[in-house]
Coordinates of C-alpha atoms and ligand atoms in Angstrom, one line a residue:
M180 CA 65.4 10.7 250.1
T181 CA 65.6 14.2 251.6
T182 CA 62.8 16.6 252.1
G183 CA 62.5 20.3 252.8
Q184 CA 61.0 19.5 256.3
A185 CA 63.0 19.6 259.5
H186 CA 64.2 16.2 260.8
P187 CA 66.6 17.1 263.6
N188 CA 68.0 13.5 263.9
H189 CA 68.8 13.3 260.2
Q190 CA 70.2 16.8 260.2
Q191 CA 72.5 15.8 263.0
Q192 CA 73.6 12.7 261.1
L193 CA 74.4 14.8 258.0
L194 CA 76.3 17.3 260.1
E195 CA 78.3 14.5 261.8
A196 CA 79.0 13.0 258.4
I197 CA 80.3 16.4 257.1
H198 CA 82.6 16.7 260.2
R199 CA 83.9 13.2 259.6
Q200 CA 84.5 13.8 255.9
C201 CA 86.2 17.2 256.2
T202 CA 90.0 17.0 256.8
R203 CA 91.1 20.3 255.1
P204 CA 89.9 23.8 254.5
W205 CA 87.4 24.1 251.6
T206 CA 85.5 27.1 250.2
L207 CA 82.0 26.4 248.9
M208 CA 79.7 28.8 247.2
E209 CA 75.9 28.5 247.3
V210 CA 74.5 30.2 244.2
C211 CA 71.0 31.2 245.2
G212 CA 70.0 33.9 247.7
G213 CA 67.2 31.7 248.9
Q214 CA 69.9 29.1 249.9
T215 CA 71.9 31.9 251.7
H216 CA 68.9 32.8 253.8
A217 CA 68.1 29.2 254.6
L218 CA 71.7 28.5 255.6
L219 CA 71.7 31.4 258.0
R220 CA 68.1 30.9 259.2
H221 CA 68.9 27.3 260.2
G222 CA 72.2 28.3 261.7
I223 CA 74.0 25.8 259.4
D224 CA 76.9 28.2 258.9
Q225 CA 77.5 28.1 262.6
R226 CA 77.5 24.3 262.9
L227 CA 79.8 23.3 260.0
P228 CA 83.5 22.5 260.6
E229 CA 85.5 25.7 260.9
A230 CA 87.5 24.5 257.9
I231 CA 84.5 25.0 255.6
R232 CA 84.0 28.5 254.4
L233 CA 80.7 29.4 252.8
I234 CA 80.6 32.3 250.4
H235 CA 77.4 33.6 248.9
G236 CA 76.9 33.7 245.2
P237 CA 75.1 36.1 242.8
G238 CA 71.7 34.3 242.8
C239 CA 69.5 37.1 243.8
P240 CA 67.7 38.5 240.7
V241 CA 66.7 41.8 242.4
C242 CA 70.4 42.4 243.4
V243 CA 71.8 41.9 239.9
T244 CA 69.3 43.9 237.9
P245 CA 71.5 46.7 236.5
A246 CA 71.0 50.2 237.8
E247 CA 70.5 51.5 234.2
R248 CA 67.5 49.2 233.7
L249 CA 66.0 50.4 237.0
D250 CA 66.5 54.0 235.9
Q251 CA 64.7 53.2 232.7
A252 CA 61.9 51.5 234.5
M253 CA 61.5 54.6 236.8
A254 CA 61.6 57.0 233.9
L255 CA 58.9 55.0 232.2
A256 CA 56.8 54.9 235.3
A257 CA 57.0 58.6 235.7
Q258 CA 55.5 59.3 232.3
P259 CA 51.8 60.0 232.0
G260 CA 50.0 57.3 230.0
I261 CA 52.2 54.4 231.2
I262 CA 51.5 51.7 233.8
L263 CA 54.7 50.0 235.0
C264 CA 54.1 46.5 236.4
S265 CA 56.7 44.8 238.6
F266 CA 57.2 42.2 241.2
G267 CA 57.1 43.7 244.7
D268 CA 60.7 43.1 245.5
M269 CA 61.8 45.6 242.8
L270 CA 60.0 48.6 244.3
R271 CA 62.5 49.4 247.0
V272 CA 65.7 48.9 245.0
P273 CA 67.6 52.1 244.3
G274 CA 68.7 52.8 240.7
S275 CA 71.9 54.8 240.1
G276 CA 70.7 57.4 242.5
Q277 CA 68.5 57.2 245.6
R278 CA 65.2 57.0 243.7
T279 CA 63.1 53.8 243.7
L280 CA 60.0 52.7 242.0
L281 CA 58.3 53.2 245.3
S282 CA 59.3 56.9 245.4
V283 CA 58.2 57.3 241.8
R284 CA 54.8 55.9 242.7
A285 CA 54.7 58.3 245.7
S286 CA 55.3 61.1 243.2
G287 CA 52.3 60.0 241.1
G288 CA 53.8 57.4 238.8
D289 CA 51.5 54.5 238.0
V290 CA 53.5 51.5 239.4
R291 CA 51.6 48.3 240.1
V292 CA 52.8 45.2 241.9
I293 CA 51.8 42.0 240.1
Y294 CA 52.1 38.4 241.4
A295 CA 52.3 36.6 238.0
P296 CA 53.3 37.9 234.6
L297 CA 49.9 36.9 233.1
D298 CA 48.3 39.5 235.4
V299 CA 49.6 42.1 233.0
I300 CA 47.3 41.0 230.3
A301 CA 44.2 41.8 232.4
I302 CA 45.6 45.2 233.2
A303 CA 46.4 45.9 229.6
R304 CA 42.8 45.0 228.6
R305 CA 41.3 47.2 231.4
H306 CA 43.4 50.2 230.2
P307 CA 43.5 50.2 226.4
E308 CA 44.3 53.9 226.3
Q309 CA 47.5 53.4 228.3
L310 CA 50.8 51.5 227.6
V311 CA 51.3 48.8 230.1
V312 CA 55.0 47.8 230.6
F313 CA 56.0 44.7 232.4
F314 CA 59.5 44.9 234.1
A315 CA 60.5 41.3 233.5
V316 CA 63.2 40.4 236.0
G317 CA 64.5 37.0 237.2
F318 CA 66.5 33.9 236.4
E319 CA 65.7 30.8 234.3
T320 CA 62.9 30.0 236.8
T321 CA 60.8 33.0 235.9
A322 CA 61.6 33.4 232.2
P323 CA 59.1 30.7 231.1
A324 CA 56.2 32.6 232.6
T325 CA 57.4 35.8 230.8
A326 CA 57.6 33.7 227.6
V327 CA 54.0 32.6 228.1
L328 CA 53.0 36.3 228.6
A329 CA 54.8 37.2 225.3
Q330 CA 53.1 34.5 223.4
Q331 CA 49.6 35.4 224.7
A332 CA 50.2 39.1 224.2
L333 CA 51.1 38.5 220.5
A334 CA 48.4 36.0 219.9
S335 CA 45.7 38.3 221.3
G336 CA 47.0 41.3 219.3
L337 CA 47.3 43.5 222.4
A338 CA 49.0 46.7 221.1
N339 CA 49.4 48.4 224.5
L340 CA 51.6 45.8 226.2
A341 CA 55.4 46.0 226.3
L342 CA 58.2 44.2 228.0
L343 CA 61.2 45.7 229.7
V344 CA 63.3 42.5 229.8
C345 CA 66.0 41.9 232.4
H346 CA 66.0 38.1 232.6
V347 CA 69.5 36.7 233.4
R348 CA 71.1 33.3 233.1
V349 CA 73.0 31.5 235.9
P350 CA 75.6 29.3 234.1
P351 CA 77.3 32.2 232.2
V352 CA 77.8 34.3 235.4
L353 CA 79.3 31.3 237.1
A354 CA 81.6 30.8 234.1
S355 CA 82.6 34.4 234.4
M356 CA 83.3 34.2 238.1
L357 CA 85.3 31.0 237.8
E358 CA 87.4 32.4 235.0
D359 CA 88.6 35.2 237.4
P360 CA 92.0 34.2 238.7
S361 CA 91.2 35.6 242.1
C362 CA 88.1 33.3 242.5
Q363 CA 88.5 31.1 245.6
V364 CA 85.5 28.9 245.0
Q365 CA 86.3 25.2 245.2
A366 CA 82.8 23.7 244.9
I367 CA 79.4 25.0 244.0
L368 CA 76.0 24.3 245.4
A369 CA 73.8 24.9 242.3
A370 CA 70.3 26.3 242.7
G371 CA 67.9 23.3 242.6
H372 CA 65.0 25.3 241.2
V373 CA 67.0 26.7 238.3
C374 CA 68.2 23.2 237.4
T375 CA 64.6 22.0 237.6
V376 CA 64.1 24.1 234.4
T377 CA 67.4 24.0 232.7
G378 CA 68.8 20.6 233.6
Q379 CA 72.4 20.0 234.3
R380 CA 74.1 20.1 230.9
D381 CA 75.7 23.5 231.3
Y382 CA 77.0 22.6 234.8
E383 CA 78.7 19.5 233.5
A384 CA 80.8 21.7 231.1
L385 CA 81.7 24.1 234.0
A386 CA 82.6 21.2 236.4
A387 CA 84.9 19.7 233.7
R388 CA 86.5 23.0 232.6
H389 CA 87.2 24.2 236.2
R390 CA 87.7 20.8 237.8
L391 CA 85.4 21.5 240.6
P392 CA 82.4 19.7 242.1
I393 CA 78.9 21.0 241.5
V394 CA 76.0 19.7 243.5
V395 CA 72.4 20.5 242.6
T396 CA 71.1 21.5 246.0
G397 CA 67.7 22.3 247.5
F398 CA 66.6 24.8 250.1
G399 CA 65.6 23.0 253.2
A400 CA 68.1 22.4 256.1
E401 CA 68.5 18.7 255.2
E402 CA 68.8 19.4 251.5
L403 CA 71.5 22.0 252.1
L404 CA 73.4 19.7 254.5
Q405 CA 73.1 16.9 251.9
G406 CA 74.5 19.2 249.2
I407 CA 77.4 20.3 251.4
L408 CA 78.2 16.7 252.3
Q409 CA 78.3 15.6 248.7
A410 CA 80.5 18.6 247.7
V411 CA 82.9 18.0 250.6
R412 CA 83.0 14.3 249.8
Q413 CA 84.0 15.0 246.2
L414 CA 86.6 17.6 247.3
E415 CA 88.2 15.2 249.7
R416 CA 88.4 12.5 247.0
G417 CA 89.7 14.9 244.3
Q418 CA 86.6 14.5 242.2
H419 CA 84.9 17.1 240.0
R420 CA 81.6 16.1 238.7
V421 CA 78.0 17.2 238.7
E422 CA 75.8 15.4 241.3
N423 CA 72.1 15.8 242.0
G424 CA 71.6 16.3 245.7
Y425 CA 68.0 17.4 245.1
P426 CA 66.5 14.3 243.3
R427 CA 63.1 14.9 244.8
V428 CA 62.7 17.8 242.4
A429 CA 65.5 18.2 239.9
N430 CA 66.6 15.8 237.2
D431 CA 69.3 15.6 234.6
N432 CA 67.3 17.1 231.7
G433 CA 65.2 19.7 233.5
N434 CA 61.9 20.7 232.0
P435 CA 62.1 20.4 228.1
A436 CA 58.7 22.1 227.6
A437 CA 59.9 25.2 229.6
Q438 CA 63.2 25.2 227.8
L439 CA 61.4 25.1 224.4
L440 CA 59.2 28.0 225.4
V441 CA 62.1 30.1 226.5
N442 CA 64.0 29.3 223.3
Q443 CA 61.0 30.2 221.2
V444 CA 60.7 33.6 222.8
F445 CA 64.2 34.6 223.9
Q446 CA 67.8 34.4 222.7
P447 CA 70.9 34.7 224.9
V448 CA 72.6 38.1 224.8
D449 CA 75.6 39.7 226.5
T450 CA 74.1 41.5 229.5
P451 CA 75.4 43.7 232.3
W452 CA 74.8 42.4 235.9
R453 CA 74.8 44.9 238.6
G454 CA 78.1 44.9 240.5
L455 CA 79.5 42.3 238.2
G456 CA 79.8 44.0 234.8
M457 CA 79.1 42.6 231.4
I458 CA 78.5 38.9 231.4
P459 CA 78.8 37.2 227.9
A460 CA 75.5 35.5 227.1
G461 CA 74.4 36.4 230.7
G462 CA 70.9 37.5 229.8
L463 CA 67.9 37.1 227.5
A464 CA 66.4 39.3 224.8
L465 CA 63.2 38.9 222.9
R466 CA 63.7 37.3 219.5
W467 CA 61.6 37.7 216.4
P468 CA 58.6 38.0 216.3
Y469 CA 58.3 38.7 220.0
D470 CA 60.8 41.5 219.8
R471 CA 58.0 43.8 218.7
L472 CA 56.9 43.7 222.3
A473 CA 60.2 45.1 223.5
A474 CA 59.8 48.4 225.4
E475 CA 62.8 49.7 223.4
R476 CA 60.5 49.6 220.3
H477 CA 58.2 52.3 221.8
G478 CA 61.0 54.9 221.7
L479 CA 60.3 55.8 225.3
L480 CA 63.4 54.5 227.0
A481 CA 65.9 57.0 228.3
P482 CA 69.5 56.2 227.4
P483 CA 71.5 54.9 230.4
S484 CA 72.8 57.8 232.6
R485 CA 76.5 58.3 232.8
E486 CA 76.4 57.2 236.5
A487 CA 74.6 54.0 235.7
A488 CA 76.7 53.2 232.7
H489 CA 79.9 53.6 234.6
G490 CA 78.8 52.2 237.8
M491 CA 79.2 55.5 239.6
G492 CA 76.8 56.6 242.2
E493 CA 77.0 53.1 243.7
R494 CA 77.7 53.8 247.4
C495 CA 77.7 50.1 248.4
L496 CA 80.0 47.2 247.9
S497 CA 77.4 44.9 246.5
G498 CA 79.7 43.8 243.6
E499 CA 82.2 42.4 246.1
V500 CA 79.4 40.7 248.0
L501 CA 77.9 39.2 244.9
R502 CA 81.3 37.9 243.8
G503 CA 81.8 36.3 247.2
R504 CA 84.8 38.4 248.0
L505 CA 83.2 40.1 250.9
L506 CA 80.9 38.9 253.6
P507 CA 78.2 41.5 254.3
P508 CA 79.4 42.3 257.9
A509 CA 82.7 43.3 256.5
C510 CA 81.1 46.1 254.5
P511 CA 81.7 49.4 256.4
S512 CA 78.1 50.5 255.9
F513 CA 76.5 47.2 257.2
L514 CA 74.0 48.0 259.9
S515 CA 75.4 51.5 260.2
H516 CA 74.5 53.5 257.1
C517 CA 72.8 50.6 255.5
T518 CA 70.0 48.8 257.3
P519 CA 66.9 46.9 256.1
E520 CA 64.8 50.0 256.9
H521 CA 67.2 52.3 255.0
P522 CA 69.1 50.2 252.5
L523 CA 71.9 51.6 250.4
G524 CA 72.0 48.6 248.0
A525 CA 69.9 45.9 246.5
P526 CA 71.4 43.0 248.6
M527 CA 70.0 44.7 251.7
V528 CA 66.6 45.3 250.0
S529 CA 65.8 42.0 248.5
S530 CA 64.3 39.1 250.4
E531 CA 67.0 37.0 248.8
G532 CA 69.9 39.4 249.3
A533 CA 72.9 38.3 251.3
C534 CA 73.1 41.6 253.3
A535 CA 69.5 41.2 254.3
A536 CA 70.2 37.7 255.4
Y537 CA 73.0 38.7 257.7
A538 CA 71.0 41.6 259.0
R539 CA 68.1 39.4 259.8
Y540 CA 69.8 36.3 261.2
H541 CA 73.2 37.5 262.5
G542 CA 72.5 41.2 263.2
S543 CA 72.0 40.7 267.0
R544 CA 75.3 38.7 267.2
L545 CA 77.5 41.3 265.6
Ligands
SF4_892 S1 75.7 46.2 253.6 FE1 74.5 47.7 252.3 S2 76.1 49.0 251.5 FE2 77.1 47.2 252.2 S3 77.2 45.8 250.4 FE3 75.4 45.3 251.5 S4 73.8 46.5 250.5 FE4 75.7 47.4 249.9

């Protein structure tokens, strides 16, 4: 059994096994930004066989939240009588222009960082005269907590709480990327924490359709090496099935209670992902009766700006990075015009962004 803790001998054994298994070039994509950071932090990318190319997937929720939604959140936060609640990572992400929620707060907007969605209930109770809007962002891992918030808000009859929903779903975006004829991914390291909620059913369909191995993978050095070993082993054998490389945490069926909760509150909808365009069934929207909590119902949302709707105003190549077509150091702005202190795009802002990972762990080597 693997664990998230460092066991240098076992890591070395896994690395040696990968080197023995690998006889040809292979391109692997790790889906989650947390995995990207761990791969670079542990120097795994530097110790793999040269024939293995790692490309970094779209699994950073902050990076893929569309500019138009950020613009709407900022416009809401700027209005008197509204409290906008968000996770801290979202505050420094630019929308279609240079403004951020942080700059809106500096100009007097009431933007509050919360640590759990249920915190919003207490804020709404303390400020009955104001509309409290929760900017609900994240993958399948965070959607259940938003679903609990929606259920409690409705049950308690809170009339001053609204949700600006931006939850997104991983399997549809992987399907979209794999359908692209230019996609070079030959194996996927799926995000173990997402599979803990969703299970592996959707991944089985993807593996069969695209004839590629998918290994559910964790976040520690050993877990990542284990996932890479299982993926390479399948590739070398010509296999294409879903394997669980994270059995300590993930199982085939995921968390049925969390799935039920999400299905009660949300329904899949076509959703734009920043840098990636419209993803069929790529997001979640509130379903009846929870849709009465939607921020859209309050008539306060600005229509998307022309820049946001057309993707103009984006001065960075985050779409190419998120599709795995470009490694961050190949972006002309990387560590010149775009730095962690002065980011041009979300992948440099987010603690899970690929550009931030290269800046942090590879910056001094470039
Ligand atoms: S380095 Fe900066 S400008 Fe380039 S893709 Fe990353 S976030 Fe965008």
